[in-house]
XYZ file of N, CA and C in Angstrom:
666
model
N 21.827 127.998 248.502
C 21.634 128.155 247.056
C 22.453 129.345 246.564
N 23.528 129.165 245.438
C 24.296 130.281 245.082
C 22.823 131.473 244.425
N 23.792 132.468 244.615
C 22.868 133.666 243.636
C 22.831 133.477 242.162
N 21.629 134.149 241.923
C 21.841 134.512 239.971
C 22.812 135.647 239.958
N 23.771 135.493 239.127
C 24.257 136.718 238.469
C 24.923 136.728 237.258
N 24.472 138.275 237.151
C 24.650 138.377 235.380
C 25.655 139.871 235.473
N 26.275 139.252 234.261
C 27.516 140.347 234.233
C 26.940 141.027 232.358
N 26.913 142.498 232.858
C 26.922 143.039 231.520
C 28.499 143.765 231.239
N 28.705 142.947 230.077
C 30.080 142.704 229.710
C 30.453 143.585 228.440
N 30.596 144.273 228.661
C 31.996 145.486 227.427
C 32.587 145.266 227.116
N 33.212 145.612 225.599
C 34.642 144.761 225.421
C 35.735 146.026 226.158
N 36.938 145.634 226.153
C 37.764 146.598 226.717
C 37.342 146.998 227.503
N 36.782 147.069 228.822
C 35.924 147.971 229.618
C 36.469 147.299 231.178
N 36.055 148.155 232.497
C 36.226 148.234 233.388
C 35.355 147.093 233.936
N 34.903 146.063 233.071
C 34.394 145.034 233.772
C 34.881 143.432 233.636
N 36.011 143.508 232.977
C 37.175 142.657 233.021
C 37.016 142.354 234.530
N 37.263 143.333 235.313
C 37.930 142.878 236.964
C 36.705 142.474 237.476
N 35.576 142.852 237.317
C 34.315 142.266 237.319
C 34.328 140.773 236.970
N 34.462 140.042 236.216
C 34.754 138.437 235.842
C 35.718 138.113 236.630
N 36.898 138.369 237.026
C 38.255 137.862 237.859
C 37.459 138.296 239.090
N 37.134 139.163 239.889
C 36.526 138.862 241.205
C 35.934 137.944 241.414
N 34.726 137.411 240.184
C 33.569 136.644 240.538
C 34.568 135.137 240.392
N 35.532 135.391 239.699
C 36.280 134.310 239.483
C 36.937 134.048 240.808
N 37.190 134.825 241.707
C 38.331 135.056 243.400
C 36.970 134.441 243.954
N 36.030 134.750 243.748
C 34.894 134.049 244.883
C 34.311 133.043 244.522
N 34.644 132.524 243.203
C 34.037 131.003 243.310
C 32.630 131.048 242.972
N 32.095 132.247 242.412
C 30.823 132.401 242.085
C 30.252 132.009 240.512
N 29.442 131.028 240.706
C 28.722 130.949 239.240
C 27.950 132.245 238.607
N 28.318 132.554 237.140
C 27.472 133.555 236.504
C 27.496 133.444 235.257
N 26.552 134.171 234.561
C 26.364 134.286 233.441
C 27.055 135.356 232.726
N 27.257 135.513 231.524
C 28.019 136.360 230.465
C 27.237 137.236 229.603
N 26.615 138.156 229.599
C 25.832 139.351 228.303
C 26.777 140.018 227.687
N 26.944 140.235 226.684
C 28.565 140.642 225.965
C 27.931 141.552 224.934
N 28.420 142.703 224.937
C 28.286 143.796 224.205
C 30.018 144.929 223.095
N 29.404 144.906 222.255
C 30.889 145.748 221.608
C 30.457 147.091 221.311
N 31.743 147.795 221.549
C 31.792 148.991 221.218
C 31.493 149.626 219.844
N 31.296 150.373 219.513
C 31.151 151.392 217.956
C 32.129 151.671 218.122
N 33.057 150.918 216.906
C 34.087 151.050 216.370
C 34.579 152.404 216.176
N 33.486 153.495 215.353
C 33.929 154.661 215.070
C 33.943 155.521 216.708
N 33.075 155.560 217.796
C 32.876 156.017 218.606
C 33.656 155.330 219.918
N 33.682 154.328 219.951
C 34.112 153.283 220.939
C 33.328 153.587 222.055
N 31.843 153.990 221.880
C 30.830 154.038 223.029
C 30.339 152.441 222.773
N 29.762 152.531 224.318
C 28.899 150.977 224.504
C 27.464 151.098 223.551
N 27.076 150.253 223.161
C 25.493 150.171 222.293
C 24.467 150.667 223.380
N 23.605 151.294 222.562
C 22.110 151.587 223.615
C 21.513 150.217 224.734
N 21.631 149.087 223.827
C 21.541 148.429 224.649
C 21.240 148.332 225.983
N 22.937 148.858 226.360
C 23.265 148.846 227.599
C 21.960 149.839 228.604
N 21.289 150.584 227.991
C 20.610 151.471 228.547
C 19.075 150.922 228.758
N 19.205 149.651 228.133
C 18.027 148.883 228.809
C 18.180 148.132 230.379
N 19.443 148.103 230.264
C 20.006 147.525 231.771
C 20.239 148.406 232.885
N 20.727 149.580 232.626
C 21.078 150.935 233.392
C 20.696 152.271 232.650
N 20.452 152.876 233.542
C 19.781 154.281 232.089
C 21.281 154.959 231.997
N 22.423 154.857 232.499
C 23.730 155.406 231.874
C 24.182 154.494 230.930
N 23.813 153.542 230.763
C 24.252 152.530 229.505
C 25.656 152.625 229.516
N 26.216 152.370 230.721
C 27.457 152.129 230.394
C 28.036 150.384 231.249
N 29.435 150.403 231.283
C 29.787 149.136 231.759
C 31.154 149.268 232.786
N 31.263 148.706 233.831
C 30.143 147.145 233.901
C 28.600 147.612 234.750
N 27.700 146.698 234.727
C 26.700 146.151 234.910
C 26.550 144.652 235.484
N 26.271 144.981 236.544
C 26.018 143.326 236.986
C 24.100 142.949 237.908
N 23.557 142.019 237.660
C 22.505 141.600 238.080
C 22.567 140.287 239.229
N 22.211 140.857 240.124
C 22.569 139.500 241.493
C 21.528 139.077 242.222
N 20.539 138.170 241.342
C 19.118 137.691 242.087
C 18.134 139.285 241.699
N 18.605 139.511 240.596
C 17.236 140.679 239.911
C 18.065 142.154 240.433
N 18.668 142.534 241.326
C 19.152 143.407 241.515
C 20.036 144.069 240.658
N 20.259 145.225 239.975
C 20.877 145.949 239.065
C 21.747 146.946 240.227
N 23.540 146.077 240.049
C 24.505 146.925 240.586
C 25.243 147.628 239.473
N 25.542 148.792 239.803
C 26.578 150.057 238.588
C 27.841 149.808 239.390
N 28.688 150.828 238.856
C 29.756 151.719 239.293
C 31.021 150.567 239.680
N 31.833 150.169 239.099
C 32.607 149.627 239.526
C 33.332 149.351 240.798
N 33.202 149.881 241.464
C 34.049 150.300 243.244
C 32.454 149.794 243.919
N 31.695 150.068 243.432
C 30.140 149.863 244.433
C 30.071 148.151 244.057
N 30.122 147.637 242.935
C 30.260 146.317 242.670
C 31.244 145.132 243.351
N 32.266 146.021 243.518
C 33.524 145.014 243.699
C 32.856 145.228 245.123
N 33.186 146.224 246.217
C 32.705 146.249 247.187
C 31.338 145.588 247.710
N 30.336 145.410 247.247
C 29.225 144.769 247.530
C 29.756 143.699 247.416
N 30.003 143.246 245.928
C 30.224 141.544 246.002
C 31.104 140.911 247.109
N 31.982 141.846 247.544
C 33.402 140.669 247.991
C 32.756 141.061 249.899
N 31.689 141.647 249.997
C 31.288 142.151 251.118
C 29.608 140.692 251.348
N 29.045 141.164 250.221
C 28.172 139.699 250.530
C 28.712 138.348 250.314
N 29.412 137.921 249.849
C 30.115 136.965 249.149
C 31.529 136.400 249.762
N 31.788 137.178 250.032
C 33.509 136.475 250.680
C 33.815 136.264 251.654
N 33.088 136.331 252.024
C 32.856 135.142 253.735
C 34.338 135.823 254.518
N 34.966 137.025 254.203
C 35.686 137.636 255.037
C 36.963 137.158 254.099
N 37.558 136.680 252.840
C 38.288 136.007 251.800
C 39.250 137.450 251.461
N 38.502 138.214 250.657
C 38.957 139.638 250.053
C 38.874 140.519 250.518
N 38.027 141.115 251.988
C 38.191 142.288 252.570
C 39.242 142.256 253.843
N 39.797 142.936 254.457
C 39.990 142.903 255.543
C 39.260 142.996 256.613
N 39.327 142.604 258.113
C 38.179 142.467 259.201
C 37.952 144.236 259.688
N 36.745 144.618 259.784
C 36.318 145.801 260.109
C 36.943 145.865 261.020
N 37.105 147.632 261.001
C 38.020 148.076 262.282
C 39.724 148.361 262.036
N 40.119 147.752 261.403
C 41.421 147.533 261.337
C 42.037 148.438 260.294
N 43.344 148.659 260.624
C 44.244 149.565 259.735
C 44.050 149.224 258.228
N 44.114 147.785 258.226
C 44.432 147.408 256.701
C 42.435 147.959 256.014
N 41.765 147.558 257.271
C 40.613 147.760 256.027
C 39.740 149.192 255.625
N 40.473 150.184 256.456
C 40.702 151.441 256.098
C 41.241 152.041 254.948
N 42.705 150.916 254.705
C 43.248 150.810 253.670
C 42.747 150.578 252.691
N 42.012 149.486 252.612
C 41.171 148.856 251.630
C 40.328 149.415 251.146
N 39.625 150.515 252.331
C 38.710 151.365 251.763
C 38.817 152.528 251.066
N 39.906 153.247 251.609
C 40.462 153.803 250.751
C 40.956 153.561 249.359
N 41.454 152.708 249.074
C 42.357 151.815 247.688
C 40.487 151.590 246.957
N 39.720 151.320 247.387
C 38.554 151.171 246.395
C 38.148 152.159 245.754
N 38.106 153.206 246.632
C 37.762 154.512 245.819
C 38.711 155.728 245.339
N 39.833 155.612 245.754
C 41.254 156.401 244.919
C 40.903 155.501 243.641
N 41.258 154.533 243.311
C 40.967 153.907 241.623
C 40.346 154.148 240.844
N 39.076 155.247 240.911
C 38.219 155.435 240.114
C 38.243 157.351 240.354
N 38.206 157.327 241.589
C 38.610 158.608 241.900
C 39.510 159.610 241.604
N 40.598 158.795 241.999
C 42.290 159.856 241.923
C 43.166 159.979 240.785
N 43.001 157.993 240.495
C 43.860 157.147 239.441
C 43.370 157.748 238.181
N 42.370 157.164 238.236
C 41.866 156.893 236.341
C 41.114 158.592 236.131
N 41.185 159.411 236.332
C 40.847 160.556 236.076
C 41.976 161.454 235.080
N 43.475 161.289 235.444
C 44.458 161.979 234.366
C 44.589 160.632 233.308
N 44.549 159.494 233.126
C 44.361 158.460 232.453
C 43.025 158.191 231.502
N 42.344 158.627 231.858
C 40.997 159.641 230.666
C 41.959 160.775 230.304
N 41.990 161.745 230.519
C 42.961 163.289 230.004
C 43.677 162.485 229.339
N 44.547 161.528 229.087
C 45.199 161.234 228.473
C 44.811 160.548 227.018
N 43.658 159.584 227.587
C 43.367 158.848 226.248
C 42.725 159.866 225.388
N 42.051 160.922 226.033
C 41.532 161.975 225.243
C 41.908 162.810 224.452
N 42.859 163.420 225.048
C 43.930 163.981 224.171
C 44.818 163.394 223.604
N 45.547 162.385 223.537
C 45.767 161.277 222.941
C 44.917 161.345 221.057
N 43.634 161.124 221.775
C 42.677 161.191 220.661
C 42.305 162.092 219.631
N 42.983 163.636 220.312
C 42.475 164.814 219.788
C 44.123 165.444 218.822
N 45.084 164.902 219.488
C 46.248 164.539 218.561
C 45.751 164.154 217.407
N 45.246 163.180 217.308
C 45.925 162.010 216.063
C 44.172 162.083 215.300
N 43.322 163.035 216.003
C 42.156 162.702 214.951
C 42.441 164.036 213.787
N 41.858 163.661 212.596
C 41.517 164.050 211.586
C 41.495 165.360 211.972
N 41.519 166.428 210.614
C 41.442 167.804 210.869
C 41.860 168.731 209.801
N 41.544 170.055 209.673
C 41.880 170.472 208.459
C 43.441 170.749 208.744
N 44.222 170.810 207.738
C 45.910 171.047 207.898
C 46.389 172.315 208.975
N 45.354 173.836 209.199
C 45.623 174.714 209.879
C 45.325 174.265 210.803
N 44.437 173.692 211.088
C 44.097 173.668 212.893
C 44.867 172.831 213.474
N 45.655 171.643 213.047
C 46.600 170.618 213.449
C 47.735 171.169 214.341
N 48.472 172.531 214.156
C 49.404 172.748 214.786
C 48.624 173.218 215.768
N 47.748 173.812 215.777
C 46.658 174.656 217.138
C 46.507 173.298 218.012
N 46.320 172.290 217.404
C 45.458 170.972 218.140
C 46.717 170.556 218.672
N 47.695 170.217 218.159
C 49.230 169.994 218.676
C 50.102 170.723 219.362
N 49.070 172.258 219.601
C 50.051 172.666 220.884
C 49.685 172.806 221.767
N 48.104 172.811 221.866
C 46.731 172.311 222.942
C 46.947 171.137 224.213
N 47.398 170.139 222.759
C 47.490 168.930 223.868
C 49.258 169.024 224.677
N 50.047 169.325 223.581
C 51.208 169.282 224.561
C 51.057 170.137 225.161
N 50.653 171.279 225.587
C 50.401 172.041 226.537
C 49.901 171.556 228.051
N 48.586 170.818 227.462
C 47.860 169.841 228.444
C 48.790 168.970 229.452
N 49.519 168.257 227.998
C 50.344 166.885 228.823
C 51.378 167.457 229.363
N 51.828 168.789 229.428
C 53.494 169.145 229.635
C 52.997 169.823 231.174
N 51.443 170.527 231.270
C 51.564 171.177 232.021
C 50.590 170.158 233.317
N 50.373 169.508 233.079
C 49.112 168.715 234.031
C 49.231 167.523 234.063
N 48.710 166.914 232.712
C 48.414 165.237 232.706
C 49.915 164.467 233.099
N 50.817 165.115 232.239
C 52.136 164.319 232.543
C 52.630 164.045 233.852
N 52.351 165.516 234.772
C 52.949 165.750 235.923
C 52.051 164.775 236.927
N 51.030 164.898 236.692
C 49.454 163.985 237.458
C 50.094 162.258 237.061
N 50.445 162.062 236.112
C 50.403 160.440 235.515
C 51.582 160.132 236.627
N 52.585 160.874 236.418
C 54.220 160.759 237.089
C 53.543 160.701 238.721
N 53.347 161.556 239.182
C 52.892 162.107 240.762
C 51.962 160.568 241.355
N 51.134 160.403 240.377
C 50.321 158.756 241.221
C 51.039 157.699 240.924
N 51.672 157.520 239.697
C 52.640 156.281 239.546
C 53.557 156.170 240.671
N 54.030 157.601 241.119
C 54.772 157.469 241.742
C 54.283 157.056 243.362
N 53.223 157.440 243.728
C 52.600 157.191 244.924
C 52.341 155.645 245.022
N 52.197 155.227 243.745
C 51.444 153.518 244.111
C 52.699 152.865 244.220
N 53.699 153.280 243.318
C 55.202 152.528 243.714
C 55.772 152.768 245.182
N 55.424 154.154 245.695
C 55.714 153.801 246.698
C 55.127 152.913 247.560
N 54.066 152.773 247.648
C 52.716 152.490 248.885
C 53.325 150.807 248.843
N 53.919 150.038 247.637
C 54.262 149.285 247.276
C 55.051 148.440 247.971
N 56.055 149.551 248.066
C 57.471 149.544 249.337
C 57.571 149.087 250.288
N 56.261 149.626 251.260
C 55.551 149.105 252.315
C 55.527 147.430 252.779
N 54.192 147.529 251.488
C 53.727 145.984 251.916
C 53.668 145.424 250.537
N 53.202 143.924 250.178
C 53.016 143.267 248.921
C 51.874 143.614 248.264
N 50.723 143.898 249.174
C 49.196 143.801 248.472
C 48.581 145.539 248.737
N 47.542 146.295 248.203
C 47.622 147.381 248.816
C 47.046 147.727 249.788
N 46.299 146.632 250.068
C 45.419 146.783 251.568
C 46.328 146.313 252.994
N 47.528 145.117 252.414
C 47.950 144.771 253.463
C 48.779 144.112 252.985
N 49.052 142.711 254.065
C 50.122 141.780 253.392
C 49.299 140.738 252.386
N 48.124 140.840 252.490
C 47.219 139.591 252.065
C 46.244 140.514 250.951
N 46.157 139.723 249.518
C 45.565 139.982 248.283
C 44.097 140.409 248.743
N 43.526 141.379 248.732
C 42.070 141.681 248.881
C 41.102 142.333 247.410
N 40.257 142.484 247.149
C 39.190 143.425 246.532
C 40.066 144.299 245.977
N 40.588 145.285 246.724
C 41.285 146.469 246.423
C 42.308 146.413 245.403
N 42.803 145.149 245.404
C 43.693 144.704 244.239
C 43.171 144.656 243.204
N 41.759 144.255 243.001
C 41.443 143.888 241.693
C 40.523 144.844 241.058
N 40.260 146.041 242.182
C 39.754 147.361 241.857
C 40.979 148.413 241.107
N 42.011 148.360 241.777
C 43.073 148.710 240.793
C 43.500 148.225 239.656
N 43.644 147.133 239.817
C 43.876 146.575 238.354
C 43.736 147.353 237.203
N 42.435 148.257 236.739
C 42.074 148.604 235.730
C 43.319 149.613 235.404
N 43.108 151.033 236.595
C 43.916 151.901 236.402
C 45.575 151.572 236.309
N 45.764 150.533 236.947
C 47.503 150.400 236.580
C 47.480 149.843 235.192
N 46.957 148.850 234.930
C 46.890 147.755 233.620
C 46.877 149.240 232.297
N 45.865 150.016 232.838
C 45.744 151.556 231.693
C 47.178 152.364 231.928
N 47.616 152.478 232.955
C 48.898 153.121 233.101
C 50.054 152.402 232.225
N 50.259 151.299 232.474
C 51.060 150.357 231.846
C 51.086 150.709 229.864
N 49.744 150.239 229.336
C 49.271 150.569 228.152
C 49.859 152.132 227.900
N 49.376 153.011 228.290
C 49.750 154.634 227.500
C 49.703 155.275 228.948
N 51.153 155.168 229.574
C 51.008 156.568 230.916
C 52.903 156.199 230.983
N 53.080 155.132 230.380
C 54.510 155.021 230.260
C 54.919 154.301 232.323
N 54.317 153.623 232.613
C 54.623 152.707 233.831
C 55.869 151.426 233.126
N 56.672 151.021 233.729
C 57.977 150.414 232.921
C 58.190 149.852 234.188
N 59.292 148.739 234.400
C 59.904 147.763 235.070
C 60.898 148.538 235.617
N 61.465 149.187 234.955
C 62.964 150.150 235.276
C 62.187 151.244 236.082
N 61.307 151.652 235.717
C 61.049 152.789 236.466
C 60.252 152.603 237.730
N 59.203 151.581 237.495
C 57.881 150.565 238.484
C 58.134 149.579 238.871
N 59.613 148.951 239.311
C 59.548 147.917 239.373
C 58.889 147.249 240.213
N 58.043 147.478 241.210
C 57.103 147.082 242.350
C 56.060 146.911 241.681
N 55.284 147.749 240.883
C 54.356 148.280 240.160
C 54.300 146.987 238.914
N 55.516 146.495 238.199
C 55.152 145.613 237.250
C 55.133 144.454 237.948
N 56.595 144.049 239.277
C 55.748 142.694 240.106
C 54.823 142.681 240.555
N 53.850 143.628 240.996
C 52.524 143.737 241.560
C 51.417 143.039 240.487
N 51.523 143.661 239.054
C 50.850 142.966 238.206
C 51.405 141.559 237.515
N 52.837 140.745 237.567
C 53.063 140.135 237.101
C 52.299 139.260 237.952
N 52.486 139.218 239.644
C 51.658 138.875 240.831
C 50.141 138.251 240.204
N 49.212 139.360 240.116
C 48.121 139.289 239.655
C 47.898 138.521 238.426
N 48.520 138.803 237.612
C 48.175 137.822 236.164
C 48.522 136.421 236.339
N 49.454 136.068 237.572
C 49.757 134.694 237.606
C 47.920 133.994 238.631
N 47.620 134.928 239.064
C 46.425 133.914 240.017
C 45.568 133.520 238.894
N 45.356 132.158 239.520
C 44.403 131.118 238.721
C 43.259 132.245 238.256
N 42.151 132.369 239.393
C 41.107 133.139 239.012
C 41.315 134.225 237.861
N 42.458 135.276 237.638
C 42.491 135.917 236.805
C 42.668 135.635 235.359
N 43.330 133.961 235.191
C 43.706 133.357 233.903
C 42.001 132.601 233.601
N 41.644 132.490 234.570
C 40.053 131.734 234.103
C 39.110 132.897 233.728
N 39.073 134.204 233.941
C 38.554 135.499 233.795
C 38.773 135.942 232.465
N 40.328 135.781 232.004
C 40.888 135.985 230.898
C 40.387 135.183 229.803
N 40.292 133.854 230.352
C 39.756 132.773 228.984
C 37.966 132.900 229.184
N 37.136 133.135 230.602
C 36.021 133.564 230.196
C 35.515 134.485 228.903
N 36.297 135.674 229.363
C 35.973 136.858 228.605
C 36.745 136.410 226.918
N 37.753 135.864 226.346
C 37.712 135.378 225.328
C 37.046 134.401 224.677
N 36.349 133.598 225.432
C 35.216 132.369 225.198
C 34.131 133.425 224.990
């Protein structure tokens, strides 16, 4: 008998790869769909009936309440994939793998927040004096840290790239679709390019062509 599961669904949110996994395993689930505050672009309280951080994703698997994106992908493709998306314990690649689950949330998407943030603190509202203060804050930020941090991991995943096709190994695993978020955000505002990534944009052109990810895509727009 398949499991129940329920996906608590964000718009824009880190649980996109959440639907395309469940989509890689062939798993039936359900859809709870929540939008952001427009002015805030926080998730609704809602969400805090499901998790007391009220944030996303959120998934429910036979009554069980899983968080954290890397703990999700990992559980699922660990109960669920009959050995499909991980690599076999023990082995180089699934060291790899283990690693690649938690650099993504860890290493990656940490100057990629700094960015959207300040990003944000640019371009928001303000009285006319404080604007040049706020505009030399952030280029300060981005000239002295975020930029150098965005450049320094782009540059690490292009390399790691070099290597092999997938980042766990030669064969598409979990770890792929745990990254996803942070490159797909790099791509958007970190300035990742074809000329400069070219491993980095076939890696995702790769990904957007698998079935499961185009049925994920039209889930989450349905």
């Amino acid at each position: 008998m398949p499991p129940t599961i329920t996906v608590h669904h964000l718009n824009a949110s880190r649980s996109q790869r959440i639907l395309w996994l469940l989509e890689e395993l062939e798993l039936p689930y359900e859809v709870i769909r929540y939008q952001r505050d427009p002015k805030t672009m926080l998730a609704p309280p809602a969400l805090k009936a499901v998790h007391p951080l009220g944030k996303s994703p959120v998934v429910e698997v036979d009554g069980e309440v899983l968080a954290e994106s890397g703990a999700i992908v990992e559980t699922l493709a660990e109960r669920f994939g009959a050995g499909r998306l991980a690599p076999p314990p023990g082995t180089p690649e699934s060291t790899r793998y283990r690693y690649w689950l938690h650099y993504a949330e860890g290493s990656a998407m940490p100057p990629l927040l700094l960015k959207l943030v300040f990003d944000r603190i640019a371009a928001a509202p303000m009285p006319f004096f404080a604007r040049p203060i706020a505009r030399r804050i952030v280029g300060q930020a981005m000239a002295g840290f975020i930029g150098p941090q965005l450049k320094l991991h782009l540059g690490y995943l292009e390399g790691e790239l070099a290597r092999r096709d997938w980042f766990a190994g030669d064969a598409f695993s979990a770890a792929d679709v745990q990254l996803s978020y942070p490159i797909e955000a790099a791509r958007q505002r970190a300035g990742l390019n074809a000329t400069d990534h070219p491993r980095l944009t076939g890696w995702l052109a790769r990904i957007h062509a698998r079935p499961a990810y185009q049925r994920a895509l039209a889930r989450e727009a349905a």
